[in-house]
Amino acid sequence: MDDKNSRLKIQTSRSGHPVPQLDEIYLHSVYNPIKEAASFADSQMELIKRKPNILILGLGFGYHIQEIISLQKVRFNNHKIVVIEPNKELVQMYKEHFHPNFEIYCYDTVAQYFEDINFTNYLTLKPTIIKHDPSFNTNKDFYVNFLTYRAPNKIDSFHHLLNPIAKGMLESSSRTLDESLVDVSERQHINSKSEYFLFALNAVARSAQEKI
Amino acid sequence: MKKVLITCLRNESDTIESSQVINSFIKYNPKSHITVLCYKDYYQSAKLLSGVHEVTTIDRDRVNHLLSGELYSDAFAINSFTQSLNSILSTKWDTIVNLSNDEVSAYLAPLISPDEIIGTYISDVGSALTSNKWAMYQNFVSDVDTYNTIHPIDIRHHMMGIPFANDSQSTLVKMENDFATLAAQKFSKIRSQKSGRANIIGICLSHPETTKTYMSIDSLIEIVDTLRLSDHFIPLLITNGSDTEKDIVSQLNHRDNSIISVNADTAALPSVIANLDALISQPNKALSLAQCLDVLTIEVKPPAVKGNVYQEGSFSIHLQEEDSSFHDDALFLLNSVSDSYLPMESQNSNNKVYAIVKDEYSTFRTLVRGEQNTTFEVLYNIQRCFNFTMMGYPINEDLISDIRAHIPNEKLNSIIDFSRDEIIVTSKLLLKTIRSLKSIEQASNGLEFFVQNLDELISRSHNQLIESSAIALFEGRIENIKGLDRDKNLKEIEKFLFQLKSDLHNLSLIFEKLTRKEEVKNINL
């Protein structure tokens, strides 16, 4: 059975708000999820005021996210919240109840997140990361894998992500970029345009590292 | 229409400086479509270049960030890079010019495969090939030329085979009309603050691109206060708006907050600089712009940084140390060009102050203030004379006469004797290399012995000797050997060894002319 898509029910809290229940675990307070979310956001204040961009691990039913957004609005003109949530059913249910004012990324595997260029672009902004504990605990393996992810670096593992021009420039191979460069250096002969391309790419990266 | 791609992938100042060469190129090749390739971080400066039809950029920060981050797939860095190059890769280029002599361009040029490459590019065996002798000079000799005898702008003109276009009507950098009009109005108002027509002296606070050192704050305070109190000068600070420079502005405004400061972005900077009567600056983009706009420039050059000034009439203060004071040098220069009398603390200087002058060979520098290190100045001039001779020019007889007229014979002889001793060592090594080349077949380790001698000879190019430039050029010639036939290649190397011998002979000839005995008698009289 797929952990993420275990029985998901929507209950109503004492305060009248919908609260998802996943495998007997409530993702928010059954009494007052709004109050709980405000308290949660307060506890994360140091992280929230650091940067305008925040990555939240776990959608829940968005109460914690709305509190964080309201705190962000006061501090930053241009802020952005992105949420990752692997449970498709939960995302679907959330959208039936609310209209999200933040971005949600929902993929089956960890690798798929990092293969999404828009998500990657957001990560290059180095957002603050805040985890929603109830969401995190119901899918710990996924989130731990997410936080410890390292992109595969063999060319054949990412060749499918290359745009058409890049595919024409770089042949698929079981070597990494660095290994390919070493191969050429040891061979002492540049055999193809692909190899000129690799050296140029390497030199561009070094020039960025060397500038003040 | 000829499609020309000019790559400027070194730094921002270098990109702005390229305007001179581009301007000359367009004058002699008017039917050319010029595209400049530069890094995204100085796109705004590249947009200022006159005569350029298109500017394409590489976002090197993004490429590096994506490549070095373990989270990110290398695919995204590659995609970013190829997207930058898309229009370039899909164009059939007539010519690519590796103007800034950088490594990226050296790999890109053969990748793009134009009809013609000017400058340095990498061969399929990884060696640095050069399109002509001046490209070879730029790649191999410039780095070992301790005295920086030939400015990159001159080298690049020769490399591209075009004369210097000294067209005073041409504008090397673009100025937006709105900024130009506004700047002219504001500067006119500023000038009228003092009786008559005041001279506005710009002081750019920014550090050079290669270091993060700022000019001595004490010297800046002295200069600003002296100009402020004078009848005919007004100081104007040019900043980039950073916190450090804001702090410097505060310190300089310590008296009455009356000093004008301008935080101009790249688009507006030409309009600001064009209205100055002089600019005092370290080597950075403001200085390069002043040079393009023919504004009197006083360069403040820290020890570890290469100077940028090349326009005749400019000056360069070579600081003794990074934080050396220089206010008296700057005030001295302002007095000399404007017939004023700004008070100075001292008539002497620990720095070396040079004026940029010109002869029929190129611009060069001459010491106008500071304690003369005769050996250094003589060697600079001899090196310059020799480097041009090596590149096919006749020996600069005027320069030789000038040296003989101003330097006592005894001193000249002692300088030359030291250099001669080094040349003797080089010549012996050269002869040893030639002999070992001729006897390769005579011993089992003949080739190994020859290569050893060759390496030892080439390594002398890094010893800061007068003949280092000739050895570096020799190294360049060897790098450019393309064939795979061993015997043919050895014949080529032999030819180049004799070429080096000829270059060293020319150097000896220069020494001989400098120390000719019959002329010594006339001077003594």
XYZ file of C-alpha atoms in Angstrom:
737
model
C 0.000 0.000 0.000
C 1.241 3.514 -0.868
C 1.764 5.408 2.399
C 0.925 8.752 0.921
C -2.506 7.696 -0.295
C -3.728 5.941 2.843
C -7.211 6.701 4.008
C -7.697 10.456 4.034
C -10.738 11.999 5.670
C -11.802 15.571 6.273
C -13.158 16.227 9.763
C -14.555 19.452 11.186
C -12.864 21.104 14.136
C -14.642 22.540 17.143
C -14.085 25.991 15.622
C -15.842 24.841 12.429
C -12.798 24.497 10.189
C -12.047 21.473 7.956
C -9.128 19.408 9.232
C -7.621 16.493 7.269
C -7.145 13.213 9.067
C -4.540 10.917 7.589
C -4.352 7.393 8.990
C -5.901 8.434 12.291
C -3.536 11.408 12.568
C -4.924 14.918 12.431
C -2.779 17.337 10.442
C -4.091 20.292 12.446
C -5.744 20.942 15.805
C -9.252 19.459 16.072
C -10.145 22.314 18.409
C -8.934 25.433 16.690
C -6.555 25.031 13.757
C -6.353 28.816 13.215
C -5.138 29.443 16.754
C -2.704 26.567 16.501
C -1.376 27.940 13.192
C -0.848 31.401 14.691
C 1.085 29.869 17.540
C 3.137 27.808 15.109
C 3.959 30.859 12.967
C 5.053 32.791 16.088
C 7.390 29.974 17.001
C 8.983 30.228 13.559
C 9.371 34.028 13.653
C 13.175 34.016 13.571
C 13.105 31.986 10.368
C 10.229 33.908 8.818
C 11.790 37.354 9.147
C 15.095 36.239 7.647
C 14.167 36.125 3.975
C 11.228 36.883 1.671
C 11.253 33.357 0.207
C 10.104 30.363 2.221
C 9.864 26.692 1.339
C 7.336 24.842 3.481
C 7.494 21.088 3.857
C 3.928 19.833 4.076
C 0.630 21.361 2.965
C -1.638 20.122 5.751
C -4.741 22.142 5.053
C -2.831 25.406 4.670
C -3.641 27.093 7.978
C 0.012 27.386 9.017
C 0.826 28.695 5.519
C -1.743 31.500 5.692
C -0.349 32.651 9.034
C 3.171 32.693 7.621
C 2.003 34.650 4.566
C 0.365 37.303 6.740
C 3.609 37.714 8.685
C 5.607 37.883 5.440
C 3.355 40.587 3.949
C 4.225 42.968 6.753
C 7.952 42.572 6.257
C 8.572 42.089 2.581
C 7.104 43.678 -0.528
C 8.037 40.776 -2.739
C 7.678 37.506 -0.921
C 6.974 34.021 -2.159
C 5.887 30.846 -0.437
C 6.344 27.464 -2.100
C 4.994 24.269 -0.584
C 5.941 20.694 -1.312
C 3.362 18.009 -0.647
C 3.664 14.492 -2.091
C 0.051 13.475 -1.257
C -1.944 14.171 -4.438
C -5.275 13.385 -2.809
C -4.616 15.919 -0.051
C -3.661 18.598 -2.578
C -6.830 17.864 -4.566
C -9.010 18.097 -1.449
C -7.329 21.327 -0.404
C -8.045 22.905 -3.777
C -11.693 21.874 -3.490
C -11.948 23.808 -0.215
C -9.605 26.746 -0.785
C -8.019 28.837 -3.506
C -4.264 28.657 -2.890
C -2.360 31.948 -2.850
C 0.951 30.148 -2.899
C 2.626 27.603 -5.150
C 2.281 23.872 -4.498
C 4.601 21.281 -5.976
C 3.316 17.726 -5.846
C 5.314 14.836 -7.275
C 5.560 11.128 -6.520
C 9.331 10.946 -6.155
C 11.931 13.246 -4.644
C 13.921 13.284 -7.892
C 10.950 14.709 -9.787
C 10.982 17.840 -7.628
C 14.625 18.495 -8.433
C 14.066 17.826 -12.110
C 11.491 20.621 -12.280
C 13.325 23.727 -13.539
C 10.844 26.129 -11.932
C 11.281 24.460 -8.567
C 15.050 24.482 -9.060
C 14.969 28.177 -9.948
C 13.161 28.823 -6.689
C 15.769 26.833 -4.756
C 18.539 28.992 -6.259
C 17.015 31.885 -4.300
C 18.002 29.955 -1.157
C 14.644 30.096 0.592
C 14.253 29.520 4.304
C 12.914 26.022 4.975
C 10.098 25.498 7.485
C 8.648 22.062 8.178
C 5.066 21.414 9.172
C 5.652 18.777 11.818
C 2.385 16.794 11.491
C 2.934 16.533 7.689
C 6.587 15.714 8.149
C 5.876 12.944 10.650
C 3.267 11.234 8.502
C 5.753 10.911 5.632
C 9.128 11.054 7.282
C 11.009 8.944 4.731
C 9.973 11.170 1.891
C 10.921 14.407 3.610
C 14.235 13.076 4.921
C 15.084 11.923 1.392
C 14.106 15.346 0.125
C 16.349 17.137 2.606
C 19.304 14.868 1.904
C 18.884 14.705 -1.861
C 21.961 14.917 -4.102
C 21.451 15.218 -7.857
C 22.915 12.324 -9.862
C 25.864 13.547 -11.849
C 26.445 10.919 -14.514
C 25.574 12.377 -17.914
C 23.191 9.528 -18.806
C 21.220 10.193 -15.592
C 20.378 13.771 -16.598
C 20.603 13.639 -20.385
C 16.789 13.499 -20.652
C 16.617 16.916 -18.938
C 18.738 18.650 -21.562
C 17.112 21.013 -24.025
C 17.408 20.099 -27.748
C 20.446 22.351 -28.342
C 22.246 20.882 -25.343
C 21.377 17.337 -26.443
C 23.001 18.089 -29.767
C 26.044 19.438 -27.965
C 26.532 16.685 -25.367
C 26.390 12.938 -25.988
C 25.012 10.658 -23.329
C 27.640 8.816 -21.315
C 28.117 6.934 -18.074
C 30.805 9.463 -17.074
C 30.281 12.650 -15.063
C 31.232 16.041 -16.533
C 34.433 16.148 -14.494
C 35.367 12.603 -15.491
C 34.804 13.469 -19.149
C 37.166 16.434 -18.848
C 39.830 14.288 -17.206
C 39.455 11.692 -19.986
C 40.145 14.336 -22.621
C 43.096 15.772 -20.690
C 44.661 12.326 -20.332
C 44.045 11.515 -23.978
C 45.616 14.887 -24.895
C 43.293 15.232 -27.833
C 39.949 16.969 -28.227
C 37.879 14.696 -30.426
C 34.610 16.532 -30.850
C 32.707 19.785 -30.478
C 31.072 18.217 -27.443
C 34.443 18.234 -25.712
C 35.165 21.856 -26.650
C 31.757 22.623 -25.168
C 32.647 20.914 -21.873
C 35.884 22.860 -21.544
C 34.107 26.134 -22.296
C 31.438 25.331 -19.683
C 34.111 24.530 -17.121
C 35.962 27.772 -17.897
C 32.747 29.811 -17.489
C 32.136 28.301 -14.043
C 35.715 29.026 -12.998
C 35.499 32.623 -14.160
C 32.491 33.132 -11.858
C 34.396 31.596 -8.951
C 37.476 33.744 -9.591
C 35.757 37.126 -9.795
C 35.578 39.178 -6.624
C 27.405 42.039 -44.695
C 30.269 40.556 -42.741
C 29.173 38.919 -39.477
C 31.697 39.543 -36.743
C 31.520 38.201 -33.197
C 33.741 39.946 -30.670
C 34.130 38.147 -27.346
C 34.812 40.230 -24.230
C 34.863 37.682 -21.444
C 37.525 39.078 -19.134
C 36.137 41.948 -17.074
C 34.039 45.092 -17.273
C 36.840 47.638 -17.727
C 38.317 45.552 -20.519
C 34.912 45.446 -22.229
C 34.599 49.233 -22.122
C 38.166 49.595 -23.395
C 37.278 47.421 -26.372
C 35.270 50.381 -27.676
C 38.473 51.866 -29.099
C 39.306 48.787 -31.163
C 35.680 48.287 -32.226
C 35.519 51.908 -33.349
C 38.684 51.508 -35.434
C 37.431 48.225 -36.881
C 34.137 49.743 -37.970
C 35.891 52.684 -39.608
C 37.877 50.338 -41.845
C 35.152 47.687 -42.157
C 31.940 49.714 -42.328
C 29.899 46.880 -43.802
C 30.164 44.672 -40.741
C 27.485 43.466 -38.361
C 29.108 43.423 -34.924
C 27.904 41.236 -32.073
C 29.598 41.372 -28.680
C 29.539 38.389 -26.326
C 30.088 39.244 -22.660
C 29.000 38.124 -19.199
C 25.569 39.101 -17.942
C 27.028 40.921 -14.932
C 28.411 43.644 -17.204
C 25.796 43.664 -19.925
C 24.982 47.312 -19.161
C 28.575 48.336 -19.922
C 28.640 46.356 -23.160
C 25.436 48.114 -24.239
C 27.348 51.401 -24.104
C 29.702 50.373 -26.919
C 29.124 52.394 -30.059
C 28.768 50.641 -33.366
C 27.752 47.318 -31.806
C 24.552 45.882 -33.270
C 23.880 43.207 -30.672
C 25.047 42.166 -27.225
C 24.685 38.525 -26.149
C 25.407 37.438 -22.596
C 26.350 34.356 -20.613
C 24.983 34.199 -17.073
C 28.123 32.794 -15.508
C 26.849 33.206 -11.940
C 23.852 31.009 -12.698
C 25.953 28.434 -14.549
C 28.426 28.258 -11.678
C 25.713 28.164 -9.007
C 23.928 25.286 -10.730
C 27.113 23.357 -11.495
C 28.575 23.657 -8.026
C 25.360 22.959 -6.091
C 24.906 19.284 -5.224
C 21.122 19.713 -5.266
C 20.979 20.819 -8.835
C 21.224 18.660 -11.889
C 24.157 19.635 -14.145
C 21.573 19.581 -16.935
C 20.254 22.967 -15.851
C 23.675 24.601 -15.976
C 24.211 23.134 -19.423
C 20.767 24.305 -20.544
C 21.453 27.812 -19.253
C 24.780 27.915 -21.071
C 23.382 26.610 -24.366
C 20.434 28.985 -24.204
C 22.895 31.893 -23.888
C 24.786 30.640 -26.905
C 21.752 29.681 -29.004
C 21.817 32.644 -31.382
C 25.597 32.440 -31.666
C 25.639 28.710 -32.378
C 22.969 29.052 -35.042
C 24.767 31.864 -36.922
C 27.329 31.423 -39.659
C 30.137 33.775 -38.564
C 32.681 35.290 -40.882
C 34.987 36.245 -38.053
C 35.301 35.631 -34.337
C 37.677 37.842 -32.407
C 38.905 36.629 -29.013
C 39.565 40.234 -28.071
C 40.056 39.804 -24.343
C 42.260 36.713 -24.807
C 40.273 34.653 -22.338
C 40.017 30.898 -21.923
C 36.265 30.610 -22.534
C 36.549 32.315 -25.917
C 39.555 30.160 -26.804
C 37.314 27.062 -26.475
C 34.200 28.646 -27.955
C 35.850 29.805 -31.177
C 36.650 26.319 -32.558
C 33.262 25.101 -31.287
C 31.495 27.782 -33.313
C 33.770 27.248 -36.393
C 33.796 30.640 -38.109
C 35.594 31.302 -41.402
C 38.263 33.202 -39.522
C 39.435 33.362 -35.905
C 41.454 36.351 -34.720
C 43.259 35.901 -31.434
C 43.961 32.795 -29.374
C 42.055 29.539 -29.722
C 42.615 25.978 -28.558
C 43.735 23.323 -31.026
C 42.512 19.743 -30.946
C 45.664 18.752 -29.045
C 44.972 21.372 -26.393
C 47.659 23.866 -27.381
C 47.029 27.601 -27.621
C 47.082 28.586 -31.288
C 47.273 32.224 -32.289
C 46.085 33.758 -35.525
C 49.095 36.016 -36.034
C 52.234 37.358 -34.395
C 50.388 40.050 -32.419
C 47.874 37.533 -31.101
C 50.913 35.511 -30.063
C 52.305 38.599 -28.321
C 49.009 39.138 -26.478
C 48.846 35.535 -25.289
C 52.456 34.713 -24.537
C 54.422 37.932 -24.097
C 52.019 40.270 -22.271
C 52.043 38.129 -19.153
C 55.843 38.170 -18.825
C 56.241 41.834 -19.802
C 57.027 43.184 -16.323
C 57.023 46.764 -17.554
C 53.754 46.532 -19.539
C 55.467 48.244 -22.409
C 52.748 47.892 -25.034
C 49.145 48.640 -24.016
C 46.499 46.007 -24.849
C 44.689 48.524 -27.025
C 47.756 48.861 -29.262
C 48.285 45.098 -29.271
C 44.677 44.493 -30.286
C 44.789 47.017 -33.099
C 47.832 45.252 -34.504
C 46.238 41.858 -33.931
C 43.196 42.893 -35.944
C 45.359 44.538 -38.593
C 43.704 47.944 -38.318
C 45.154 51.406 -37.748
C 44.091 53.464 -34.745
C 41.068 55.543 -35.755
C 41.798 58.887 -34.137
C 38.533 60.302 -35.328
C 37.647 63.012 -32.831
C 34.077 63.172 -34.039
C 33.311 59.578 -33.278
C 31.830 58.662 -29.939
C 33.249 55.511 -28.524
C 30.476 55.032 -25.985
C 26.793 55.797 -26.240
C 25.150 58.471 -24.156
C 21.407 58.580 -23.697
C 20.079 61.990 -24.747
C 17.998 62.462 -21.619
C 20.924 61.763 -19.314
C 23.265 63.901 -21.403
C 20.930 66.907 -21.378
C 20.215 66.617 -17.676
C 23.899 66.184 -16.816
C 24.907 69.197 -18.899
C 22.315 71.376 -17.147
C 23.286 70.230 -13.662
C 26.992 70.541 -14.267
C 26.557 74.025 -15.670
C 24.803 74.995 -12.472
C 27.539 73.433 -10.356
C 30.230 75.290 -12.288
C 28.569 78.616 -11.696
C 28.880 78.104 -7.915
C 32.355 79.591 -7.965
C 33.299 82.857 -9.656
C 34.000 82.376 -13.308
C 34.150 78.909 -14.733
C 35.117 76.339 -12.139
C 36.788 73.022 -12.986
C 34.815 70.039 -11.778
C 37.143 67.275 -10.649
C 35.482 63.881 -10.371
C 36.786 61.428 -7.802
C 35.593 57.864 -8.331
C 35.591 56.016 -5.030
C 35.204 52.473 -6.400
C 37.938 49.858 -6.115
C 39.527 48.101 -9.114
C 37.900 44.908 -10.383
C 40.804 42.724 -9.339
C 41.197 43.897 -5.736
C 38.949 45.281 -3.042
C 41.220 48.071 -1.910
C 40.011 51.626 -1.695
C 42.106 54.778 -2.011
C 43.661 56.198 1.130
C 40.890 58.062 2.978
C 43.383 60.580 4.366
C 44.509 61.471 0.874
C 40.940 61.747 -0.343
C 40.102 64.106 2.528
C 43.137 66.269 1.676
C 42.218 66.439 -1.999
C 38.542 67.142 -1.396
C 39.215 69.821 1.227
C 41.874 71.519 -0.919
C 39.634 71.616 -3.976
C 36.642 72.729 -1.965
C 38.536 75.695 -0.536
C 40.054 76.731 -3.870
C 38.639 79.423 -6.145
C 38.588 77.419 -9.340
C 37.913 73.780 -8.471
C 34.891 71.835 -7.315
C 35.228 68.217 -6.178
C 32.511 65.740 -7.187
C 32.387 62.245 -5.786
C 31.276 59.341 -7.987
C 30.022 56.299 -6.107
C 28.276 53.023 -6.851
C 25.904 53.374 -3.891
C 27.448 50.572 -1.823
C 27.512 50.864 1.969
C 31.320 51.140 1.986
C 31.292 54.020 -0.482
C 28.432 55.747 1.354
C 30.614 55.591 4.425
C 33.546 57.120 2.530
C 31.272 59.923 1.301
C 30.247 60.644 4.893
C 33.862 60.854 5.960
C 34.704 63.195 3.099
C 31.722 65.371 3.928
C 32.820 65.662 7.537
C 33.002 69.441 7.533
C 29.785 70.845 6.190
C 28.159 68.202 4.039
C 28.644 70.377 0.978
C 30.505 67.934 -1.248
C 28.468 66.825 -4.237
C 28.235 63.087 -4.721
C 26.666 61.245 -7.624
C 25.470 57.654 -7.559
C 25.184 57.008 -11.267
C 24.172 53.678 -12.740
C 26.033 52.361 -15.760
C 23.644 53.922 -18.297
C 24.037 57.401 -16.806
C 27.742 57.213 -15.976
C 29.052 58.337 -19.404
C 26.919 61.499 -19.190
C 28.351 62.294 -15.764
C 31.966 61.623 -16.709
C 31.753 63.478 -20.025
C 30.985 66.680 -18.111
C 33.978 66.440 -15.807
C 37.131 68.449 -16.347
C 39.199 65.654 -14.853
C 38.696 62.300 -13.168
C 40.783 60.831 -10.350
C 40.210 57.105 -10.105
C 41.686 53.688 -9.559
C 41.670 51.395 -12.635
C 37.960 50.544 -12.954
C 35.078 51.079 -15.329
C 34.774 54.800 -14.563
C 38.407 55.279 -15.542
C 37.937 53.260 -18.728
C 34.915 55.405 -19.602
C 36.883 58.608 -18.981
C 39.537 57.358 -21.380
C 36.911 56.665 -24.048
C 35.371 60.101 -23.533
C 38.692 61.947 -23.716
C 38.363 63.285 -20.179
C 41.636 64.153 -18.461
C 42.384 61.104 -16.308
C 44.550 60.767 -13.232
C 44.870 57.078 -12.472
C 45.718 55.979 -8.919
C 47.316 52.579 -9.441
C 47.901 50.206 -6.503
C 51.042 48.018 -6.742
C 49.343 44.710 -7.598
C 47.078 46.101 -10.291
C 47.834 46.699 -13.976
C 47.282 50.256 -15.064
C 44.666 51.073 -17.694
C 45.439 54.569 -18.941
C 46.538 54.857 -22.539
C 45.298 58.239 -23.786
C 47.985 60.810 -24.428
C 47.716 63.519 -21.782
C 46.583 61.136 -19.029
C 48.552 60.506 -15.876
C 49.187 57.535 -13.671
C 50.210 57.630 -10.022
C 51.939 54.339 -9.211
C 51.477 53.919 -5.479
C 54.434 52.722 -3.460
C 52.081 50.650 -1.301
C 48.355 49.883 -1.371
C 47.458 52.542 1.192
C 50.098 55.115 0.220
C 49.035 58.728 0.316
C 48.849 60.409 -3.053
C 47.101 63.748 -2.516
C 50.180 65.837 -3.271
C 50.704 63.889 -6.494
C 47.134 64.540 -7.596
C 47.326 68.227 -6.666
C 50.666 68.542 -8.438
C 49.118 67.146 -11.615
C 46.078 69.411 -11.404
C 48.414 72.384 -10.958
C 50.464 71.352 -13.962
C 47.512 71.007 -16.341
C 45.530 74.023 -15.223
C 48.178 76.568 -14.302
C 46.733 76.774 -10.827
C 48.394 76.808 -7.438
C 46.680 74.316 -5.196
C 48.676 74.114 -1.963
C 50.674 70.939 -1.435
C 52.263 69.544 1.703
C 55.377 68.290 0.010
C 57.242 68.800 -3.239
C 58.557 65.237 -2.997
C 56.762 61.959 -3.452
C 57.283 58.334 -2.477
C 55.156 57.323 -5.425
C 56.027 57.409 -9.100
C 53.933 59.727 -11.214
C 53.880 59.187 -14.958
C 52.532 61.175 -17.862
C 51.259 59.256 -20.885
C 52.872 60.489 -24.073
C 53.037 59.204 -27.619
C 55.571 58.567 -30.317
C 55.189 56.972 -33.734
C 55.236 53.495 -32.146
C 52.602 53.814 -29.432
C 51.734 55.572 -26.205
C 54.205 55.139 -23.373
C 54.851 56.602 -19.946
C 57.423 59.068 -18.734
C 58.237 59.927 -15.123
C 57.194 63.441 -14.125
C 57.361 63.230 -10.326
C 58.834 60.983 -7.699
C 62.289 59.681 -7.065
C 63.695 58.315 -10.255
C 64.806 54.729 -10.162
C 67.112 55.125 -13.127
C 67.602 51.410 -13.623
C 63.871 50.778 -13.725
C 63.153 53.647 -16.124
C 66.007 52.781 -18.457
C 65.028 49.106 -18.542
C 61.406 50.060 -19.228
C 62.500 52.052 -22.256
C 64.933 49.421 -23.478
C 62.261 46.749 -23.078
C 59.809 48.833 -25.072
C 62.345 49.429 -27.802
C 63.230 45.739 -27.920
C 59.627 44.502 -27.903
C 58.759 46.609 -30.933
C 61.929 45.513 -32.707
C 61.026 41.903 -31.995
C 57.626 42.502 -33.619
C 59.256 43.748 -36.817
C 59.646 47.469 -36.205
C 62.966 49.239 -36.815
C 65.001 50.065 -33.722
C 63.687 53.260 -32.113
C 66.710 55.489 -32.718
C 65.034 58.560 -31.185
C 64.471 56.693 -27.953
C 68.066 55.519 -27.883
C 69.351 59.035 -28.451
C 67.085 60.267 -25.694
C 68.379 57.702 -23.213
C 71.989 58.472 -24.079
C 71.347 62.191 -23.704
C 69.795 61.928 -20.243
C 71.556 59.049 -18.522
C 75.200 59.320 -17.491
C 77.295 56.862 -19.420
C 78.641 55.156 -16.329
C 75.151 54.463 -15.026
C 73.964 53.264 -18.423
C 76.896 50.896 -18.711
C 76.280 49.368 -15.285
C 72.571 48.760 -16.116
C 73.414 47.215 -19.439
C 76.281 45.135 -18.045
C 73.896 43.418 -15.639
C 71.419 42.661 -18.439
C 74.259 41.492 -20.671
C 75.306 38.953 -18.040
C 71.810 37.507 -18.059
C 71.705 37.446 -21.851
C 74.980 35.524 -21.864
C 73.372 32.880 -19.648
C 70.343 32.774 -21.950
C 72.529 32.596 -25.053
C 74.563 29.725 -23.603
C 71.376 27.860 -22.834
C 70.104 28.605 -26.324
C 73.274 27.224 -27.913
C 73.112 24.174 -25.661
C 69.530 23.601 -26.825
C 70.495 23.935 -30.489
C 73.390 21.510 -30.033
C 71.213 18.988 -28.208
C 68.629 19.270 -31.008
C 71.258 18.491 -33.615
C 72.498 15.484 -31.625
C 69.122 13.885 -30.817
C 69.904 10.771 -32.856
C 73.383 10.367 -31.386
C 72.324 9.168 -27.937
C 69.519 6.954 -26.652
C 68.327 9.747 -24.394
C 69.039 12.448 -27.000
C 65.432 13.536 -27.287
C 64.973 13.616 -23.524
C 68.103 15.762 -23.137
C 66.925 18.135 -25.832
C 63.470 18.528 -24.225
C 65.131 19.190 -20.862
C 67.235 21.999 -22.332
C 64.225 23.377 -24.167
C 62.194 23.466 -20.952
C 65.006 25.182 -19.107
C 65.267 27.797 -21.850
C 61.530 28.473 -21.935
C 61.351 28.747 -18.132
C 63.680 31.760 -18.301
C 60.766 33.739 -19.758
C 59.395 33.915 -16.195
C 62.590 35.356 -14.684
C 61.711 38.994 -15.417
C 64.647 39.503 -17.755
C 64.834 41.869 -20.687
C 64.952 38.902 -23.042
C 61.950 37.204 -21.382
C 59.633 38.597 -24.053
C 61.719 37.036 -26.829
C 61.720 33.674 -25.055
C 57.943 33.907 -24.507
C 57.450 34.639 -28.204
C 59.640 31.636 -29.003
C 57.403 29.519 -26.756
C 54.392 30.852 -28.660
C 55.915 29.822 -31.955
C 56.466 26.277 -30.683
C 52.878 26.083 -29.381
C 51.689 26.957 -32.858
C 53.368 24.002 -34.526
C 50.450 22.017 -35.895
C 51.900 18.982 -37.619
C 52.410 15.461 -36.246
C 55.555 14.605 -38.219
C 58.371 14.514 -35.633
C 61.204 15.386 -37.998
C 59.305 18.284 -39.578
C 58.450 19.613 -36.130
C 62.063 19.421 -35.002
C 63.063 21.364 -38.125
C 60.487 24.027 -37.217
C 61.821 24.233 -33.652
C 65.329 24.621 -35.005
C 64.130 27.503 -37.171
C 62.533 29.156 -34.145
C 65.670 28.686 -32.063
C 67.612 30.607 -34.697
C 64.842 33.213 -34.749
C 65.319 33.603 -30.988
C 69.060 33.903 -31.562
C 68.339 36.692 -34.031
C 66.064 38.444 -31.505
C 68.806 38.268 -28.863
C 71.232 39.667 -31.400
C 68.887 42.627 -31.958
C 68.856 43.184 -28.212
C 72.649 43.230 -28.170
C 72.538 45.724 -31.018
C 70.306 47.990 -28.937
C 72.809 47.743 -26.063
C 75.647 48.523 -28.445
C 73.882 51.632 -29.757
C 73.282 52.754 -26.193
C 76.919 52.420 -25.210
C 78.651 53.391 -28.458
C 82.056 54.718 -27.402
C 82.636 57.344 -30.096
C 79.467 59.181 -29.128
C 80.368 59.074 -25.441
C 83.308 61.407 -26.139
C 80.930 64.044 -27.592
C 78.703 64.033 -24.518
C 81.708 64.391 -22.192
C 82.774 67.483 -24.133
